[in-house]
Amino acid sequence: MTQSGFQSPSGGFDFLGLRKGRRGDVEIVYDDGVARRRVWRVQGAVSESQLGEALSRAARELRVLPALYAELKKRSISIEAVLG
C-alpha cells in the first residue's frame, strides 16, 4: 500500500491521508491544520482505490469530516477510532 494524502482545495487546511498502522492495518488520518487530529483503523478488506476515492471526494467538500463519514458509508467501509 502506498501512502496517499488529500488536501482540501477550498483553501482550508483540512488533510486526509491513508497510511499503514503499527499493526500493519490501513489507517485513515484527518488533520484540520489547527487543533484536531484523528485516526481511524479500517475494518476488513477494502481496496486502496475505494479508500482513495472516498477520501478524495470528502477532501473536496467544505465540511470534510461529515463528508468522509458519508463517503465511507456509501461504500460500506467500516472504521474504528484509534486512541493515542
mmCIF file of N, CA and C in Angstrom:
data_model
loop_
_atom_site.group_PDB
_atom_site.id
_atom_site.type_symbol
_atom_site.label_atom_id
_atom_site.label_comp_id
_atom_site.label_asym_id
_atom_site.label_seq_id
_atom_site.Cartn_x
_atom_site.Cartn_y
_atom_site.Cartn_z
ATOM 1 N N MET A 1 0.842 -1.185 0.000
ATOM 2 C CA MET A 1 0.000 0.000 0.000
ATOM 3 C C MET A 1 0.878 1.236 0.000
ATOM 4 N N THR A 2 0.597 2.137 -0.892
ATOM 5 C CA THR A 2 1.303 3.413 -0.895
ATOM 6 C C THR A 2 0.567 4.395 -0.016
ATOM 7 N N GLN A 3 1.305 5.279 0.623
ATOM 8 C CA GLN A 3 0.651 6.307 1.424
ATOM 9 C C GLN A 3 0.061 7.342 0.483
ATOM 10 N N SER A 4 -1.133 7.806 0.804
ATOM 11 C CA SER A 4 -1.830 8.779 -0.025
ATOM 12 C C SER A 4 -2.334 9.901 0.852
ATOM 13 N N GLY A 5 -2.336 11.115 0.317
ATOM 14 C CA GLY A 5 -2.851 12.253 1.057
ATOM 15 C C GLY A 5 -3.674 13.147 0.166
ATOM 16 N N PHE A 6 -4.681 13.787 0.753
ATOM 17 C CA PHE A 6 -5.588 14.666 0.023
ATOM 18 C C PHE A 6 -5.776 15.946 0.820
ATOM 19 N N GLN A 7 -5.456 17.062 0.208
ATOM 20 C CA GLN A 7 -5.596 18.378 0.828
ATOM 21 C C GLN A 7 -6.863 19.042 0.301
ATOM 22 N N SER A 8 -7.542 19.762 1.158
ATOM 23 C CA SER A 8 -8.753 20.468 0.751
ATOM 24 C C SER A 8 -8.413 21.556 -0.265
ATOM 25 N N PRO A 9 -9.024 21.527 -1.451
ATOM 26 C CA PRO A 9 -8.731 22.541 -2.462
ATOM 27 C C PRO A 9 -9.435 23.872 -2.210
ATOM 28 N N SER A 10 -10.309 23.932 -1.203
ATOM 29 C CA SER A 10 -11.083 25.149 -0.952
ATOM 30 C C SER A 10 -10.303 26.198 -0.174
ATOM 31 N N GLY A 11 -9.026 25.974 0.031
ATOM 32 C CA GLY A 11 -8.221 26.939 0.769
ATOM 33 C C GLY A 11 -8.124 26.638 2.241
ATOM 34 N N GLY A 12 -8.827 25.608 2.704
ATOM 35 C CA GLY A 12 -8.753 25.208 4.105
ATOM 36 C C GLY A 12 -7.503 24.389 4.363
ATOM 37 N N PHE A 13 -7.268 24.073 5.602
ATOM 38 C CA PHE A 13 -6.088 23.307 5.977
ATOM 39 C C PHE A 13 -6.383 21.832 6.164
ATOM 40 N N ASP A 14 -7.625 21.415 5.916
ATOM 41 C CA ASP A 14 -8.013 20.026 6.143
ATOM 42 C C ASP A 14 -7.186 19.070 5.288
ATOM 43 N N PHE A 15 -6.733 17.988 5.928
ATOM 44 C CA PHE A 15 -5.932 16.964 5.270
ATOM 45 C C PHE A 15 -6.503 15.599 5.618
ATOM 46 N N LEU A 16 -6.630 14.747 4.618
ATOM 47 C CA LEU A 16 -6.999 13.349 4.800
ATOM 48 C C LEU A 16 -5.907 12.493 4.191
ATOM 49 N N GLY A 17 -5.534 11.428 4.880
ATOM 50 C CA GLY A 17 -4.489 10.569 4.352
ATOM 51 C C GLY A 17 -4.706 9.116 4.716
ATOM 52 N N LEU A 18 -4.040 8.247 3.956
ATOM 53 C CA LEU A 18 -4.019 6.811 4.213
ATOM 54 C C LEU A 18 -2.605 6.429 4.614
ATOM 55 N N ARG A 19 -2.492 5.498 5.575
ATOM 56 C CA ARG A 19 -1.172 5.004 5.970
ATOM 57 C C ARG A 19 -1.311 3.608 6.543
ATOM 58 N N LYS A 20 -0.175 2.938 6.686
ATOM 59 C CA LYS A 20 -0.122 1.652 7.380
ATOM 60 C C LYS A 20 0.066 1.938 8.854
ATOM 61 N N GLY A 21 -0.738 1.296 9.685
ATOM 62 C CA GLY A 21 -0.632 1.465 11.131
ATOM 63 C C GLY A 21 0.463 0.588 11.711
ATOM 64 N N ARG A 22 0.638 0.679 13.000
ATOM 65 C CA ARG A 22 1.672 -0.090 13.698
ATOM 66 C C ARG A 22 1.485 -1.591 13.554
ATOM 67 N N ARG A 23 0.233 -2.021 13.483
ATOM 68 C CA ARG A 23 -0.056 -3.453 13.356
ATOM 69 C C ARG A 23 -0.166 -3.891 11.897
ATOM 70 N N GLY A 24 0.160 -2.995 10.978
ATOM 71 C CA GLY A 24 0.062 -3.319 9.558
ATOM 72 C C GLY A 24 -1.302 -3.062 8.968
ATOM 73 N N ASP A 25 -2.225 -2.543 9.789
ATOM 74 C CA ASP A 25 -3.566 -2.233 9.309
ATOM 75 C C ASP A 25 -3.559 -0.924 8.528
ATOM 76 N N VAL A 26 -4.559 -0.749 7.681
ATOM 77 C CA VAL A 26 -4.720 0.506 6.954
ATOM 78 C C VAL A 26 -5.422 1.501 7.874
ATOM 79 N N GLU A 27 -4.900 2.720 7.929
ATOM 80 C CA GLU A 27 -5.478 3.758 8.766
ATOM 81 C C GLU A 27 -5.790 4.993 7.946
ATOM 82 N N ILE A 28 -6.830 5.708 8.359
ATOM 83 C CA ILE A 28 -7.193 6.994 7.779
ATOM 84 C C ILE A 28 -6.816 8.058 8.795
ATOM 85 N N VAL A 29 -6.130 9.100 8.336
ATOM 86 C CA VAL A 29 -5.705 10.191 9.205
ATOM 87 C C VAL A 29 -6.400 11.466 8.754
ATOM 88 N N TYR A 30 -6.945 12.222 9.725
ATOM 89 C CA TYR A 30 -7.530 13.523 9.454
ATOM 90 C C TYR A 30 -6.814 14.552 10.310
ATOM 91 N N ASP A 31 -6.476 15.682 9.725
ATOM 92 C CA ASP A 31 -5.870 16.787 10.469
ATOM 93 C C ASP A 31 -6.472 18.074 9.940
ATOM 94 N N ASP A 32 -6.955 18.923 10.856
ATOM 95 C CA ASP A 32 -7.568 20.177 10.421
ATOM 96 C C ASP A 32 -6.556 21.312 10.314
ATOM 97 N N GLY A 33 -5.292 21.036 10.610
ATOM 98 C CA GLY A 33 -4.256 22.050 10.473
ATOM 99 C C GLY A 33 -4.165 23.004 11.643
ATOM 100 N N VAL A 34 -5.056 22.853 12.622
ATOM 101 C CA VAL A 34 -5.058 23.768 13.757
ATOM 102 C C VAL A 34 -5.009 22.985 15.069
ATOM 103 N N ALA A 35 -6.084 22.255 15.362
ATOM 104 C CA ALA A 35 -6.176 21.624 16.681
ATOM 105 C C ALA A 35 -6.597 20.154 16.666
ATOM 106 N N ARG A 36 -7.231 19.700 15.600
ATOM 107 C CA ARG A 36 -7.777 18.340 15.608
ATOM 108 C C ARG A 36 -6.982 17.401 14.720
ATOM 109 N N ARG A 37 -6.647 16.261 15.280
ATOM 110 C CA ARG A 37 -6.046 15.173 14.514
ATOM 111 C C ARG A 37 -6.750 13.901 14.957
ATOM 112 N N ARG A 38 -7.272 13.168 13.997
ATOM 113 C CA ARG A 38 -7.986 11.926 14.294
ATOM 114 C C ARG A 38 -7.441 10.810 13.415
ATOM 115 N N VAL A 39 -7.477 9.610 13.967
ATOM 116 C CA VAL A 39 -7.005 8.437 13.231
ATOM 117 C C VAL A 39 -8.041 7.324 13.407
ATOM 118 N N TRP A 40 -8.363 6.663 12.301
ATOM 119 C CA TRP A 40 -9.282 5.529 12.316
ATOM 120 C C TRP A 40 -8.617 4.342 11.644
ATOM 121 N N ARG A 41 -8.891 3.158 12.149
ATOM 122 C CA ARG A 41 -8.418 1.914 11.547
ATOM 123 C C ARG A 41 -9.534 1.378 10.660
ATOM 124 N N VAL A 42 -9.187 1.008 9.441
ATOM 125 C CA VAL A 42 -10.168 0.446 8.504
ATOM 126 C C VAL A 42 -10.397 -1.013 8.866
ATOM 127 N N GLN A 43 -11.658 -1.395 8.970
ATOM 128 C CA GLN A 43 -12.037 -2.761 9.328
ATOM 129 C C GLN A 43 -12.304 -3.580 8.074
ATOM 130 N N GLY A 44 -11.734 -4.762 8.008
ATOM 131 C CA GLY A 44 -11.984 -5.657 6.882
ATOM 132 C C GLY A 44 -11.142 -5.313 5.671
ATOM 133 N N ALA A 45 -11.330 -6.096 4.640
ATOM 134 C CA ALA A 45 -10.581 -5.925 3.397
ATOM 135 C C ALA A 45 -11.282 -4.906 2.505
ATOM 136 N N VAL A 46 -10.563 -3.854 2.166
ATOM 137 C CA VAL A 46 -11.088 -2.793 1.307
ATOM 138 C C VAL A 46 -9.995 -2.433 0.304
ATOM 139 N N SER A 47 -10.376 -2.223 -0.933
ATOM 140 C CA SER A 47 -9.366 -1.880 -1.931
ATOM 141 C C SER A 47 -8.865 -0.453 -1.711
ATOM 142 N N GLU A 48 -7.600 -0.269 -2.035
ATOM 143 C CA GLU A 48 -6.985 1.045 -1.895
ATOM 144 C C GLU A 48 -7.663 2.067 -2.805
ATOM 145 N N SER A 49 -8.131 1.636 -3.961
ATOM 146 C CA SER A 49 -8.798 2.564 -4.871
ATOM 147 C C SER A 49 -10.122 3.052 -4.289
ATOM 148 N N GLN A 50 -10.860 2.167 -3.618
ATOM 149 C CA GLN A 50 -12.115 2.570 -2.967
ATOM 150 C C GLN A 50 -11.845 3.607 -1.878
ATOM 151 N N LEU A 51 -10.845 3.338 -1.053
ATOM 152 C CA LEU A 51 -10.499 4.274 0.019
ATOM 153 C C LEU A 51 -10.022 5.600 -0.552
ATOM 154 N N GLY A 52 -9.172 5.538 -1.553
ATOM 155 C CA GLY A 52 -8.651 6.755 -2.163
ATOM 156 C C GLY A 52 -9.746 7.620 -2.755
ATOM 157 N N GLU A 53 -10.696 6.996 -3.414
ATOM 158 C CA GLU A 53 -11.819 7.738 -3.998
ATOM 159 C C GLU A 53 -12.674 8.380 -2.907
ATOM 160 N N ALA A 54 -12.946 7.636 -1.837
ATOM 161 C CA ALA A 54 -13.741 8.176 -0.733
ATOM 162 C C ALA A 54 -13.038 9.380 -0.098
ATOM 163 N N LEU A 55 -11.750 9.277 0.151
ATOM 164 C CA LEU A 55 -11.002 10.378 0.769
ATOM 165 C C LEU A 55 -10.898 11.573 -0.167
ATOM 166 N N SER A 56 -10.676 11.307 -1.433
ATOM 167 C CA SER A 56 -10.575 12.381 -2.418
ATOM 168 C C SER A 56 -11.871 13.183 -2.503
ATOM 169 N N ARG A 57 -12.998 12.488 -2.554
ATOM 170 C CA ARG A 57 -14.297 13.170 -2.622
ATOM 171 C C ARG A 57 -14.574 13.957 -1.348
ATOM 172 N N ALA A 58 -14.278 13.372 -0.201
ATOM 173 C CA ALA A 58 -14.526 14.042 1.080
ATOM 174 C C ALA A 58 -13.664 15.294 1.225
ATOM 175 N N ALA A 59 -12.415 15.222 0.791
ATOM 176 C CA ALA A 59 -11.497 16.364 0.921
ATOM 177 C C ALA A 59 -11.962 17.564 0.101
ATOM 178 N N ARG A 60 -12.733 17.330 -0.939
ATOM 179 C CA ARG A 60 -13.212 18.433 -1.792
ATOM 180 C C ARG A 60 -14.428 19.148 -1.221
ATOM 181 N N GLU A 61 -15.004 18.622 -0.144
ATOM 182 C CA GLU A 61 -16.183 19.234 0.462
ATOM 183 C C GLU A 61 -15.786 20.259 1.521
ATOM 184 N N LEU A 62 -16.683 21.225 1.789
ATOM 185 C CA LEU A 62 -16.401 22.236 2.812
ATOM 186 C C LEU A 62 -16.347 21.617 4.210
ATOM 187 N N ARG A 63 -17.247 20.701 4.487
ATOM 188 C CA ARG A 63 -17.274 20.016 5.786
ATOM 189 C C ARG A 63 -16.703 18.613 5.585
ATOM 190 N N VAL A 64 -15.398 18.502 5.752
ATOM 191 C CA VAL A 64 -14.661 17.288 5.392
ATOM 192 C C VAL A 64 -15.074 16.070 6.223
ATOM 193 N N LEU A 65 -15.160 16.199 7.533
ATOM 194 C CA LEU A 65 -15.482 15.027 8.359
ATOM 195 C C LEU A 65 -16.861 14.446 8.066
ATOM 196 N N PRO A 66 -17.925 15.256 8.023
ATOM 197 C CA PRO A 66 -19.223 14.667 7.659
ATOM 198 C C PRO A 66 -19.197 14.035 6.265
ATOM 199 N N ALA A 67 -18.480 14.654 5.357
ATOM 200 C CA ALA A 67 -18.375 14.100 4.000
ATOM 201 C C ALA A 67 -17.616 12.772 4.021
ATOM 202 N N LEU A 68 -16.564 12.690 4.842
ATOM 203 C CA LEU A 68 -15.812 11.439 4.948
ATOM 204 C C LEU A 68 -16.704 10.317 5.453
ATOM 205 N N TYR A 69 -17.452 10.569 6.523
ATOM 206 C CA TYR A 69 -18.351 9.548 7.058
ATOM 207 C C TYR A 69 -19.378 9.118 6.009
ATOM 208 N N ALA A 70 -19.914 10.068 5.262
ATOM 209 C CA ALA A 70 -20.908 9.750 4.227
ATOM 210 C C ALA A 70 -20.292 8.907 3.112
ATOM 211 N N GLU A 71 -19.097 9.269 2.673
ATOM 212 C CA GLU A 71 -18.435 8.522 1.594
ATOM 213 C C GLU A 71 -18.099 7.097 2.034
ATOM 214 N N LEU A 72 -17.651 6.939 3.270
ATOM 215 C CA LEU A 72 -17.342 5.599 3.775
ATOM 216 C C LEU A 72 -18.615 4.766 3.898
ATOM 217 N N LYS A 73 -19.688 5.397 4.357
ATOM 218 C CA LYS A 73 -20.959 4.692 4.493
ATOM 219 C C LYS A 73 -21.487 4.229 3.133
ATOM 220 N N LYS A 74 -21.377 5.098 2.116
ATOM 221 C CA LYS A 74 -21.824 4.737 0.761
ATOM 222 C C LYS A 74 -21.144 3.475 0.263
ATOM 223 N N ARG A 75 -19.891 3.293 0.657
ATOM 224 C CA ARG A 75 -19.088 2.170 0.186
ATOM 225 C C ARG A 75 -19.064 1.003 1.187
ATOM 226 N N SER A 76 -19.842 1.114 2.257
ATOM 227 C CA SER A 76 -19.898 0.100 3.312
ATOM 228 C C SER A 76 -18.509 -0.198 3.887
ATOM 229 N N ILE A 77 -17.753 0.866 4.127
ATOM 230 C CA ILE A 77 -16.422 0.726 4.727
ATOM 231 C C ILE A 77 -16.541 1.046 6.206
ATOM 232 N N SER A 78 -16.164 0.085 7.028
ATOM 233 C CA SER A 78 -16.236 0.240 8.485
ATOM 234 C C SER A 78 -14.892 0.721 9.030
ATOM 235 N N ILE A 79 -14.967 1.606 10.031
ATOM 236 C CA ILE A 79 -13.763 2.126 10.661
ATOM 237 C C ILE A 79 -13.940 2.092 12.181
ATOM 238 N N GLU A 80 -12.806 2.127 12.899
ATOM 239 C CA GLU A 80 -12.836 2.281 14.350
ATOM 240 C C GLU A 80 -11.779 3.298 14.726
ATOM 241 N N ALA A 81 -12.077 4.087 15.735
ATOM 242 C CA ALA A 81 -11.150 5.118 16.185
ATOM 243 C C ALA A 81 -9.920 4.473 16.816
ATOM 244 N N VAL A 82 -8.764 5.087 16.556
ATOM 245 C CA VAL A 82 -7.501 4.673 17.159
ATOM 246 C C VAL A 82 -7.164 5.685 18.229
ATOM 247 N N LEU A 83 -6.968 5.225 19.449
ATOM 248 C CA LEU A 83 -6.658 6.123 20.557
ATOM 249 C C LEU A 83 -5.156 6.343 20.665
ATOM 250 N N GLY A 84 -4.819 7.556 21.085
ATOM 251 C CA GLY A 84 -3.416 7.891 21.339
ATOM 252 C C GLY A 84 -2.695 8.027 20.097
#
